[in-house]
PDB file of C-alpha atoms in Angstrom:
ATOM      1  CA  UNK A   1      10.261  11.767 -42.933  1.00  0.00           C
ATOM      2  CA  UNK A   2      12.453  11.832 -45.464  1.00  0.00           C
ATOM      3  CA  UNK A   3      16.177  11.803 -45.693  1.00  0.00           C
ATOM      4  CA  UNK A   4      19.047   9.555 -45.629  1.00  0.00           C
ATOM      5  CA  UNK A   5      18.500   6.637 -43.654  1.00  0.00           C
ATOM      6  CA  UNK A   6      21.110   5.958 -40.635  1.00  0.00           C
ATOM      7  CA  UNK A   7      21.546   2.339 -41.282  1.00  0.00           C
ATOM      8  CA  UNK A   8      20.762   0.506 -44.394  1.00  0.00           C
ATOM      9  CA  UNK A   9      17.184  -0.305 -44.465  1.00  0.00           C
ATOM     10  CA  UNK A  10      16.275   2.478 -41.496  1.00  0.00           C
ATOM     11  CA  UNK A  11      14.513   5.303 -41.360  1.00  0.00           C
ATOM     12  CA  UNK A  12      14.992   8.230 -38.944  1.00  0.00           C
ATOM     13  CA  UNK A  13      12.207   8.053 -36.360  1.00  0.00           C
ATOM     14  CA  UNK A  14       9.904  10.867 -36.220  1.00  0.00           C
ATOM     15  CA  UNK A  15      10.320  13.836 -33.323  1.00  0.00           C
ATOM     16  CA  UNK A  16       8.582  12.497 -29.961  1.00  0.00           C
ATOM     17  CA  UNK A  17       6.493  15.763 -30.190  1.00  0.00           C
ATOM     18  CA  UNK A  18       4.776  14.623 -32.988  1.00  0.00           C
ATOM     19  CA  UNK A  19       3.646  11.932 -30.881  1.00  0.00           C
ATOM     20  CA  UNK A  20       0.375  12.411 -28.792  1.00  0.00           C
ATOM     21  CA  UNK A  21       0.633  12.425 -25.065  1.00  0.00           C
ATOM     22  CA  UNK A  22      -0.873   8.949 -23.470  1.00  0.00           C
ATOM     23  CA  UNK A  23      -4.196   9.170 -22.050  1.00  0.00           C
ATOM     24  CA  UNK A  24      -4.055   9.902 -18.040  1.00  0.00           C
ATOM     25  CA  UNK A  25      -6.168   7.680 -15.860  1.00  0.00           C
ATOM     26  CA  UNK A  26      -7.899   9.900 -13.195  1.00  0.00           C
ATOM     27  CA  UNK A  27      -8.993   7.037 -11.209  1.00  0.00           C
ATOM     28  CA  UNK A  28      -5.333   5.923 -10.789  1.00  0.00           C
ATOM     29  CA  UNK A  29      -4.125   9.404  -9.727  1.00  0.00           C
ATOM     30  CA  UNK A  30      -6.831   9.966  -7.022  1.00  0.00           C
ATOM     31  CA  UNK A  31      -6.006   6.477  -5.889  1.00  0.00           C
ATOM     32  CA  UNK A  32      -2.322   7.153  -5.751  1.00  0.00           C
ATOM     33  CA  UNK A  33      -3.387  10.639  -3.775  1.00  0.00           C
ATOM     34  CA  UNK A  34      -5.232   8.869  -1.625  1.00  0.00           C
ATOM     35  CA  UNK A  35      -2.413   6.487  -0.717  1.00  0.00           C
ATOM     36  CA  UNK A  36      -0.130   8.985  -0.156  1.00  0.00           C
ATOM     37  CA  UNK A  37      -2.629  10.930   2.146  1.00  0.00           C
ATOM     38  CA  UNK A  38      -3.299   8.116   4.324  1.00  0.00           C
ATOM     39  CA  UNK A  39       0.817   7.591   4.477  1.00  0.00           C
ATOM     40  CA  UNK A  40       1.404  11.491   5.105  1.00  0.00           C
ATOM     41  CA  UNK A  41      -1.177  11.330   8.009  1.00  0.00           C
ATOM     42  CA  UNK A  42       0.321   8.412   9.906  1.00  0.00           C
ATOM     43  CA  UNK A  43       3.772   9.744   9.496  1.00  0.00           C
ATOM     44  CA  UNK A  44       3.034  13.311  10.833  1.00  0.00           C
ATOM     45  CA  UNK A  45       0.397  12.240  13.052  1.00  0.00           C
ATOM     46  CA  UNK A  46       0.851   8.589  14.653  1.00  0.00           C
ATOM     47  CA  UNK A  47       4.154   7.606  14.038  1.00  0.00           C
ATOM     48  CA  UNK A  48       6.132   9.191  16.769  1.00  0.00           C
ATOM     49  CA  UNK A  49       3.074   7.698  19.213  1.00  0.00           C
ATOM     50  CA  UNK A  50       3.537   3.848  18.344  1.00  0.00           C
ATOM     51  CA  UNK A  51       6.126   1.258  19.128  1.00  0.00           C
ATOM     52  CA  UNK A  52       8.571   0.650  16.309  1.00  0.00           C
ATOM     53  CA  UNK A  53       7.180  -2.877  15.837  1.00  0.00           C
ATOM     54  CA  UNK A  54       3.622  -1.375  15.386  1.00  0.00           C
ATOM     55  CA  UNK A  55       4.941   0.962  12.998  1.00  0.00           C
ATOM     56  CA  UNK A  56       6.625  -1.988  10.961  1.00  0.00           C
ATOM     57  CA  UNK A  57       3.324  -4.374  10.920  1.00  0.00           C
ATOM     58  CA  UNK A  58       1.190  -1.008   9.990  1.00  0.00           C
ATOM     59  CA  UNK A  59       3.527  -0.140   6.744  1.00  0.00           C
ATOM     60  CA  UNK A  60       3.620  -3.964   5.809  1.00  0.00           C
ATOM     61  CA  UNK A  61      -0.172  -3.878   5.956  1.00  0.00           C
ATOM     62  CA  UNK A  62      -0.329  -0.472   3.976  1.00  0.00           C
ATOM     63  CA  UNK A  63       1.315  -1.913   1.352  1.00  0.00           C
ATOM     64  CA  UNK A  64      -0.850  -4.591   0.976  1.00  0.00           C
ATOM     65  CA  UNK A  65      -3.721  -2.325   0.725  1.00  0.00           C
ATOM     66  CA  UNK A  66      -5.601  -2.979  -2.520  1.00  0.00           C
ATOM     67  CA  UNK A  67      -8.073  -0.486  -4.265  1.00  0.00           C
ATOM     68  CA  UNK A  68     -10.895  -1.196  -2.105  1.00  0.00           C
ATOM     69  CA  UNK A  69      -8.752  -0.358   1.038  1.00  0.00           C
ATOM     70  CA  UNK A  70      -8.398  -3.651   2.261  1.00  0.00           C
ATOM     71  CA  UNK A  71      -5.510  -5.376   2.883  1.00  0.00           C
ATOM     72  CA  UNK A  72      -5.431  -9.208   2.692  1.00  0.00           C
ATOM     73  CA  UNK A  73      -2.358 -10.650   4.622  1.00  0.00           C
ATOM     74  CA  UNK A  74      -1.712 -13.510   7.002  1.00  0.00           C
ATOM     75  CA  UNK A  75       0.034 -13.145  10.035  1.00  0.00           C
ATOM     76  CA  UNK A  76       2.854 -15.268   9.048  1.00  0.00           C
ATOM     77  CA  UNK A  77       3.706 -13.096   5.775  1.00  0.00           C
ATOM     78  CA  UNK A  78       3.469  -9.860   8.057  1.00  0.00           C
ATOM     79  CA  UNK A  79       6.004 -11.072  10.654  1.00  0.00           C
ATOM     80  CA  UNK A  80       8.539 -12.174   7.831  1.00  0.00           C
ATOM     81  CA  UNK A  81       8.528  -9.162   6.014  1.00  0.00           C
ATOM     82  CA  UNK A  82       8.566  -7.130   9.408  1.00  0.00           C
ATOM     83  CA  UNK A  83      11.424  -9.303  10.740  1.00  0.00           C
ATOM     84  CA  UNK A  84       9.404 -10.171  13.888  1.00  0.00           C
ATOM     85  CA  UNK A  85       7.388 -13.129  15.203  1.00  0.00           C
ATOM     86  CA  UNK A  86       3.740 -14.067  14.730  1.00  0.00           C
ATOM     87  CA  UNK A  87       3.002 -13.363  18.478  1.00  0.00           C
ATOM     88  CA  UNK A  88       4.499 -10.017  18.224  1.00  0.00           C
ATOM     89  CA  UNK A  89       2.524  -9.295  14.939  1.00  0.00           C
ATOM     90  CA  UNK A  90      -0.368 -10.518  16.941  1.00  0.00           C
ATOM     91  CA  UNK A  91       0.075  -7.847  19.761  1.00  0.00           C
ATOM     92  CA  UNK A  92       0.919  -5.409  17.385  1.00  0.00           C
ATOM     93  CA  UNK A  93      -2.250  -5.690  15.376  1.00  0.00           C
ATOM     94  CA  UNK A  94      -4.303  -5.615  18.722  1.00  0.00           C
ATOM     95  CA  UNK A  95      -2.815  -2.507  19.979  1.00  0.00           C
ATOM     96  CA  UNK A  96      -3.087  -1.035  16.464  1.00  0.00           C
ATOM     97  CA  UNK A  97      -6.704  -1.944  16.691  1.00  0.00           C
ATOM     98  CA  UNK A  98      -7.027  -0.308  19.797  1.00  0.00           C
ATOM     99  CA  UNK A  99      -5.643   2.900  19.028  1.00  0.00           C
ATOM    100  CA  UNK A 100      -7.930   3.105  15.736  1.00  0.00           C
ATOM    101  CA  UNK A 101      -5.195   3.070  13.120  1.00  0.00           C
ATOM    102  CA  UNK A 102      -6.319  -0.455  11.972  1.00  0.00           C
ATOM    103  CA  UNK A 103      -9.510  -2.198  11.742  1.00  0.00           C
ATOM    104  CA  UNK A 104      -9.804  -5.816  11.510  1.00  0.00           C
ATOM    105  CA  UNK A 105     -12.829  -6.365   8.711  1.00  0.00           C
ATOM    106  CA  UNK A 106     -12.322 -10.304   8.880  1.00  0.00           C
ATOM    107  CA  UNK A 107     -10.873 -12.756  10.860  1.00  0.00           C
ATOM    108  CA  UNK A 108      -8.666 -15.488   9.233  1.00  0.00           C
ATOM    109  CA  UNK A 109      -7.404 -18.880  10.153  1.00  0.00           C
ATOM    110  CA  UNK A 110      -6.761 -22.300   9.293  1.00  0.00           C
ATOM    111  CA  UNK A 111      -9.105 -23.224   5.994  1.00  0.00           C
ATOM    112  CA  UNK A 112     -10.375 -19.441   6.280  1.00  0.00           C
ATOM    113  CA  UNK A 113      -7.510 -17.780   4.322  1.00  0.00           C
ATOM    114  CA  UNK A 114      -5.407 -14.507   5.441  1.00  0.00           C
ATOM    115  CA  UNK A 115      -7.180 -12.050   7.576  1.00  0.00           C
ATOM    116  CA  UNK A 116      -8.643  -8.869   6.168  1.00  0.00           C
ATOM    117  CA  UNK A 117      -7.696  -5.316   7.725  1.00  0.00           C
ATOM    118  CA  UNK A 118      -8.510  -2.006   6.944  1.00  0.00           C
ATOM    119  CA  UNK A 119      -5.435   0.571   7.482  1.00  0.00           C
ATOM    120  CA  UNK A 120      -6.210   3.654   8.739  1.00  0.00           C
ATOM    121  CA  UNK A 121      -3.737   7.133   8.975  1.00  0.00           C
ATOM    122  CA  UNK A 122      -4.870   8.761  11.946  1.00  0.00           C
ATOM    123  CA  UNK A 123      -6.096   7.117  15.128  1.00  0.00           C
ATOM    124  CA  UNK A 124      -9.826   6.918  15.672  1.00  0.00           C
ATOM    125  CA  UNK A 125     -10.465   8.047  12.374  1.00  0.00           C
TER     126      UNK A 125
END
């Protein structure tokens, strides 16, 4: 684009429309859509039926869920972020597991690392 520079030694940039739009990543969009579907289902169908501490634990685990659908988090980290005690987290995990909102994939422990959980949006999914 020709014309007088705005600042000495600088040219005017081309209009933004001339630049091609960035490529979209359909896998990322699909993953985000699935995450919102799980969250919306939980809020619509299960949130009113669980205790507040259970909901806090579920939300912390939901936030930690990775692309493979598994959340790997220690009970200590869950307790710190949910603002509850470790024993409360243990009771909440048991209640969420019994209701079908959470599945313990791998139990962690000393020298075994954190537990792994699969978070589900509706009870007994």
